[in-house]
């Protein structure tokens, strides 16, 4: 799967993309991440990518020429998303959608943003990572790379692990524990050490429900409330540990 990123800080993004899970996925040929330096497509000695806004006002705006030239030279996979706070907000469903697509690209803005002709003519859509303003699109691109990259088939070692994670079923994940079984007086729930896989699965489901009800009731509402089976699990005294 190919993902292209256009930025004026290519080292920031390629340094991140070369590490850990994403780095290993690239080495295995599962991900083909290409980072393009917008400054390579400038024509002046100062490699200028920005200029002051028409109409006045504070800050600088990225000029369209280097962006068009860079995108046209790379012929990147589409859709090309402009990263920005006005875009569709990334969530797990969108990450899954993108992981199942053939590929896509991202353009990182900086300063006051990007000349709007780039948004309306060159890009296919806008993508936001949340309702706050970053200094540039690079961190957003890294968030998208990580959220999407790990869902690409074969990237995670244990392919089952994405299926029961937070948001996969509209719930938060159940709590996880590892050794030691007792730490500073806190013990791991007995059920997890019982070896009874049916009981463990029911306990995990009950704890995922309980955690979601407490921390993210909006997710329960979005699922249409609790089913009868959910209510029964929550009421089961054997799962209250
Ligand atoms: N003046 C713009 C505004 O008010 O919407 C903000 C520009 S911001 C300082 C610079 C760049 O950071 C944006 O062009 C965009 O690429 C990126 N950016 C900022 N917030 C973002 C967010 N929530 N999600 C994705 N990218 C973001």
Tab-separated table of C-alpha atoms and ligand atoms in Angstrom:
chain	number	residue	atom	x	y	z
A	1	UNK	CA	0.000	0.000	0.000
A	2	UNK	CA	1.413	3.350	-1.033
A	3	UNK	CA	1.011	6.514	1.063
A	4	UNK	CA	2.593	9.797	-0.064
A	5	UNK	CA	3.152	12.825	2.161
A	6	UNK	CA	3.945	16.351	0.905
A	7	UNK	CA	5.637	18.622	3.414
A	8	UNK	CA	8.261	21.298	3.959
A	9	UNK	CA	9.682	19.162	6.808
A	10	UNK	CA	10.328	15.802	5.130
A	11	UNK	CA	12.843	14.597	7.757
A	12	UNK	CA	10.236	14.916	10.476
A	13	UNK	CA	7.851	12.568	8.708
A	14	UNK	CA	10.347	10.110	7.200
A	15	UNK	CA	12.199	9.818	10.542
A	16	UNK	CA	8.940	8.809	12.190
A	17	UNK	CA	7.839	6.523	9.360
A	18	UNK	CA	11.160	4.667	9.430
A	19	UNK	CA	10.809	3.523	13.064
A	20	UNK	CA	8.997	0.813	14.945
A	21	UNK	CA	5.969	-0.907	13.402
A	22	UNK	CA	5.839	1.373	10.335
A	23	UNK	CA	9.561	0.980	9.696
A	24	UNK	CA	9.278	-2.807	9.864
A	25	UNK	CA	6.221	-2.761	7.608
A	26	UNK	CA	8.189	-0.755	5.032
A	27	UNK	CA	11.162	-3.104	5.273
A	28	UNK	CA	8.802	-6.041	4.637
A	29	UNK	CA	7.324	-4.276	1.604
A	30	UNK	CA	3.849	-4.002	3.128
A	31	UNK	CA	3.902	-0.207	3.155
A	32	UNK	CA	5.432	2.110	0.569
A	33	UNK	CA	5.584	5.525	2.263
A	34	UNK	CA	6.994	8.325	0.120
A	35	UNK	CA	7.746	11.714	1.605
A	36	UNK	CA	8.127	14.672	-0.778
A	37	UNK	CA	9.897	17.915	0.044
A	38	UNK	CA	7.871	20.836	-1.314
A	39	UNK	CA	11.031	22.962	-1.365
A	40	UNK	CA	12.477	20.770	-4.108
A	41	UNK	CA	9.952	22.383	-6.413
A	42	UNK	CA	10.777	26.020	-5.734
A	43	UNK	CA	12.526	28.153	-8.337
A	44	UNK	CA	14.355	30.833	-6.311
A	45	UNK	CA	17.648	30.620	-4.425
A	46	UNK	CA	15.913	30.918	-1.057
A	47	UNK	CA	13.618	27.970	-1.870
A	48	UNK	CA	10.609	30.072	-0.905
A	49	UNK	CA	7.346	28.184	-0.399
A	50	UNK	CA	5.219	30.899	1.230
A	51	UNK	CA	4.058	34.463	0.760
A	52	UNK	CA	1.896	37.046	2.526
A	53	UNK	CA	-1.896	36.733	2.247
A	54	UNK	CA	-3.857	38.792	-0.241
A	55	UNK	CA	-6.086	41.172	1.669
A	56	UNK	CA	-3.572	41.537	4.479
A	57	UNK	CA	-3.423	39.937	7.852
A	58	UNK	CA	-0.906	38.133	9.990
A	59	UNK	CA	1.274	35.238	8.919
A	60	UNK	CA	2.204	33.589	5.659
A	61	UNK	CA	0.429	31.230	3.298
A	62	UNK	CA	1.915	28.336	1.312
A	63	UNK	CA	2.036	29.255	-2.380
A	64	UNK	CA	0.368	26.982	-4.901
A	65	UNK	CA	3.222	26.562	-7.434
A	66	UNK	CA	5.601	24.308	-5.456
A	67	UNK	CA	2.676	22.223	-4.222
A	68	UNK	CA	1.242	21.658	-7.706
A	69	UNK	CA	4.717	20.958	-9.112
A	70	UNK	CA	5.530	18.463	-6.361
A	71	UNK	CA	2.213	16.625	-6.653
A	72	UNK	CA	2.384	16.538	-10.461
A	73	UNK	CA	5.944	15.166	-10.378
A	74	UNK	CA	5.086	12.456	-7.844
A	75	UNK	CA	1.755	11.398	-9.374
A	76	UNK	CA	0.670	10.188	-5.919
A	77	UNK	CA	-2.111	7.761	-5.057
A	78	UNK	CA	-5.513	9.408	-4.706
A	79	UNK	CA	-7.373	10.619	-2.758
A	80	UNK	CA	-5.007	13.425	-1.852
A	81	UNK	CA	-6.093	14.872	1.492
A	82	UNK	CA	-5.245	18.367	2.633
A	83	UNK	CA	-4.587	18.090	6.357
A	84	UNK	CA	-6.438	20.786	8.257
A	85	UNK	CA	-8.811	21.470	11.128
A	86	UNK	CA	-11.713	21.919	8.700
A	87	UNK	CA	-11.548	18.368	7.372
A	88	UNK	CA	-13.424	15.154	8.090
A	89	UNK	CA	-12.304	14.066	11.515
A	90	UNK	CA	-10.195	10.912	11.640
A	91	UNK	CA	-11.704	8.078	13.640
A	92	UNK	CA	-11.132	4.329	13.765
A	93	UNK	CA	-13.738	3.657	11.052
A	94	UNK	CA	-11.981	6.053	8.688
A	95	UNK	CA	-8.580	4.559	9.560
A	96	UNK	CA	-9.976	1.123	8.680
A	97	UNK	CA	-11.465	2.475	5.439
A	98	UNK	CA	-8.109	3.959	4.420
A	99	UNK	CA	-6.228	0.780	5.393
A	100	UNK	CA	-8.452	-1.160	2.994
A	101	UNK	CA	-7.978	1.359	0.167
A	102	UNK	CA	-5.279	0.964	-2.434
A	103	UNK	CA	-3.437	4.023	-1.121
A	104	UNK	CA	-3.821	7.727	-0.500
A	105	UNK	CA	-1.787	10.904	0.002
A	106	UNK	CA	-1.574	13.793	2.430
A	107	UNK	CA	-0.511	17.412	2.070
A	108	UNK	CA	0.816	19.138	5.197
A	109	UNK	CA	0.056	22.823	5.562
A	110	UNK	CA	2.146	25.268	7.624
A	111	UNK	CA	1.999	28.878	8.780
A	112	UNK	CA	-1.521	30.305	8.224
A	113	UNK	CA	-2.318	27.451	5.850
A	114	UNK	CA	-2.351	26.758	2.134
A	115	UNK	CA	-3.543	28.836	-0.832
A	116	UNK	CA	-7.202	27.829	-1.146
A	117	UNK	CA	-6.879	26.891	-4.833
A	118	UNK	CA	-4.862	23.909	-3.662
A	119	UNK	CA	-7.766	22.816	-1.469
A	120	UNK	CA	-10.494	23.348	-4.031
A	121	UNK	CA	-8.688	22.213	-7.187
A	122	UNK	CA	-5.733	19.952	-6.423
A	123	UNK	CA	-6.881	18.066	-3.342
A	124	UNK	CA	-9.712	15.545	-3.193
A	125	UNK	CA	-10.738	16.162	0.392
A	126	UNK	CA	-9.683	17.429	3.794
A	127	UNK	CA	-8.717	15.442	6.837
A	128	UNK	CA	-8.493	16.628	10.432
A	129	UNK	CA	-7.159	14.809	13.476
A	130	UNK	CA	-9.277	16.786	15.931
A	131	UNK	CA	-10.810	20.076	16.882
A	132	UNK	CA	-7.639	21.961	17.738
A	133	UNK	CA	-5.059	23.847	15.688
A	134	UNK	CA	-1.597	22.407	15.163
A	135	UNK	CA	1.375	24.414	13.919
A	136	UNK	CA	1.574	22.242	10.817
A	137	UNK	CA	0.200	19.114	9.180
A	138	UNK	CA	3.228	16.918	9.885
A	139	UNK	CA	2.084	15.606	13.263
A	140	UNK	CA	-1.369	15.015	11.776
A	141	UNK	CA	0.221	13.050	8.910
A	142	UNK	CA	2.120	10.946	11.437
A	143	UNK	CA	-1.072	10.258	13.388
A	144	UNK	CA	-2.811	9.126	10.206
A	145	UNK	CA	0.195	7.022	9.123
A	146	UNK	CA	0.268	5.213	12.433
A	147	UNK	CA	-3.489	4.733	12.829
A	148	UNK	CA	-3.859	3.466	9.248
A	149	UNK	CA	-0.528	1.678	8.822
A	150	UNK	CA	-1.069	-0.711	11.716
A	151	UNK	CA	-4.404	-1.821	10.207
A	152	UNK	CA	-2.931	-2.742	6.825
A	153	UNK	CA	-3.115	-6.543	6.566
A	154	UNK	CA	0.109	-8.191	7.725
A	155	UNK	CA	1.531	-5.125	9.490
A	156	UNK	CA	0.595	-6.144	13.031
A	157	UNK	CA	2.204	-9.384	14.149
A	158	UNK	CA	-0.985	-10.797	15.601
A	159	UNK	CA	-3.655	-10.013	13.039
A	160	UNK	CA	-6.377	-10.821	15.595
A	161	UNK	CA	-5.338	-7.917	17.799
A	162	UNK	CA	-7.103	-5.173	15.819
A	163	UNK	CA	-10.450	-6.976	16.056
A	164	UNK	CA	-11.040	-6.520	19.771
A	165	UNK	CA	-9.365	-3.155	20.268
A	166	UNK	CA	-11.084	0.015	21.371
A	167	UNK	CA	-13.691	1.258	18.851
A	168	UNK	CA	-13.627	-1.937	16.756
A	169	UNK	CA	-17.037	-2.928	18.141
A	170	UNK	CA	-18.130	0.534	19.251
A	171	UNK	CA	-16.699	-0.170	22.724
A	172	UNK	CA	-13.500	0.618	24.576
A	173	UNK	CA	-11.167	-2.284	25.111
A	174	UNK	CA	-11.283	-4.431	28.277
A	175	UNK	CA	-8.424	-3.929	30.765
A	176	UNK	CA	-5.183	-5.803	30.078
A	177	UNK	CA	-2.797	-7.307	32.635
A	178	UNK	CA	0.561	-9.062	32.497
A	179	UNK	CA	2.960	-10.598	35.026
A	180	UNK	CA	3.379	-10.403	37.961
A	181	UNK	CA	-0.010	-11.703	39.120
A	182	UNK	CA	0.376	-9.583	42.244
A	183	UNK	CA	2.048	-6.160	42.264
A	184	UNK	CA	2.136	-3.901	45.316
A	185	UNK	CA	-0.890	-5.620	46.747
A	186	UNK	CA	-2.903	-5.326	43.513
A	187	UNK	CA	-3.895	-8.688	42.083
A	188	UNK	CA	-4.838	-9.631	38.557
A	189	UNK	CA	-8.500	-10.762	38.422
A	190	UNK	CA	-8.770	-14.490	39.149
A	191	UNK	CA	-10.837	-15.169	36.024
A	192	UNK	CA	-7.906	-14.234	33.754
A	193	UNK	CA	-5.770	-16.915	35.404
A	194	UNK	CA	-8.530	-19.538	35.366
A	195	UNK	CA	-7.761	-20.949	31.916
A	196	UNK	CA	-11.530	-20.976	31.211
A	197	UNK	CA	-11.607	-19.238	27.810
A	198	UNK	CA	-15.390	-18.910	27.674
A	199	UNK	CA	-15.481	-17.226	31.073
A	200	UNK	CA	-12.530	-14.992	30.138
A	201	UNK	CA	-14.314	-13.869	26.955
A	202	UNK	CA	-17.503	-13.068	28.910
A	203	UNK	CA	-15.523	-11.202	31.592
A	204	UNK	CA	-13.704	-9.156	28.951
A	205	UNK	CA	-16.939	-8.267	27.250
A	206	UNK	CA	-18.519	-7.242	30.563
A	207	UNK	CA	-15.492	-5.114	31.468
A	208	UNK	CA	-15.419	-3.494	28.016
A	209	UNK	CA	-19.091	-2.599	28.445
A	210	UNK	CA	-18.582	-1.285	31.971
A	211	UNK	CA	-15.562	0.804	30.994
A	212	UNK	CA	-17.389	2.282	28.010
A	213	UNK	CA	-20.473	3.100	30.073
A	214	UNK	CA	-18.298	4.931	32.601
A	215	UNK	CA	-15.848	6.717	30.281
A	216	UNK	CA	-17.647	7.073	26.959
A	217	UNK	CA	-21.432	6.825	27.372
A	218	UNK	CA	-21.734	8.516	23.953
A	219	UNK	CA	-20.382	5.319	22.357
A	220	UNK	CA	-23.085	3.239	24.052
A	221	UNK	CA	-25.711	5.689	22.841
A	222	UNK	CA	-24.314	5.481	19.294
A	223	UNK	CA	-24.764	1.687	19.407
A	224	UNK	CA	-28.439	2.189	20.312
A	225	UNK	CA	-27.996	1.424	24.017
A	226	UNK	CA	-27.370	-1.904	25.732
A	227	UNK	CA	-28.749	-5.137	24.312
A	228	UNK	CA	-30.441	-7.750	26.524
A	229	UNK	CA	-27.282	-9.857	26.284
A	230	UNK	CA	-25.176	-6.886	27.420
A	231	UNK	CA	-27.495	-6.281	30.396
A	232	UNK	CA	-27.256	-9.961	31.350
A	233	UNK	CA	-23.461	-9.899	31.241
A	234	UNK	CA	-23.335	-6.793	33.403
A	235	UNK	CA	-25.666	-8.377	35.950
A	236	UNK	CA	-23.733	-11.687	36.111
A	237	UNK	CA	-22.160	-11.891	39.616
A	238	UNK	CA	-19.555	-14.371	38.328
A	239	UNK	CA	-18.087	-11.561	36.149
A	240	UNK	CA	-17.957	-8.848	38.791
A	241	UNK	CA	-14.282	-9.406	39.769
B	1	LIG	N1	-5.114	29.276	9.872
B	1	LIG	C1	-5.582	27.920	9.927
B	1	LIG	C2	-6.964	27.888	10.540
B	1	LIG	O1	-7.299	28.758	11.325
B	1	LIG	O2	-7.689	26.907	10.261
B	1	LIG	C3	-4.662	27.043	10.758
B	1	LIG	C4	-3.351	26.809	10.094
B	1	LIG	S1	-2.332	25.737	11.047
B	1	LIG	C5	-1.454	26.862	12.053
B	1	LIG	C6	-1.134	25.183	9.893
B	1	LIG	C7	-1.394	23.828	9.304
B	1	LIG	O3	-1.450	22.840	10.322
B	1	LIG	C8	-2.669	23.649	8.549
B	1	LIG	O4	-2.594	24.166	7.239
B	1	LIG	C9	-2.861	22.139	8.560
B	1	LIG	O5	-2.158	21.508	7.510
B	1	LIG	C10	-2.247	21.755	9.887
B	1	LIG	N2	-3.250	21.496	10.924
B	1	LIG	C11	-3.587	22.322	11.940
B	1	LIG	N3	-4.525	21.769	12.712
B	1	LIG	C12	-4.810	20.566	12.185
B	1	LIG	C13	-5.717	19.530	12.537
B	1	LIG	N4	-6.529	19.633	13.576
B	1	LIG	N5	-5.720	18.408	11.769
B	1	LIG	C14	-4.918	18.298	10.699
B	1	LIG	N6	-4.046	19.248	10.323
B	1	LIG	C15	-3.982	20.368	11.046
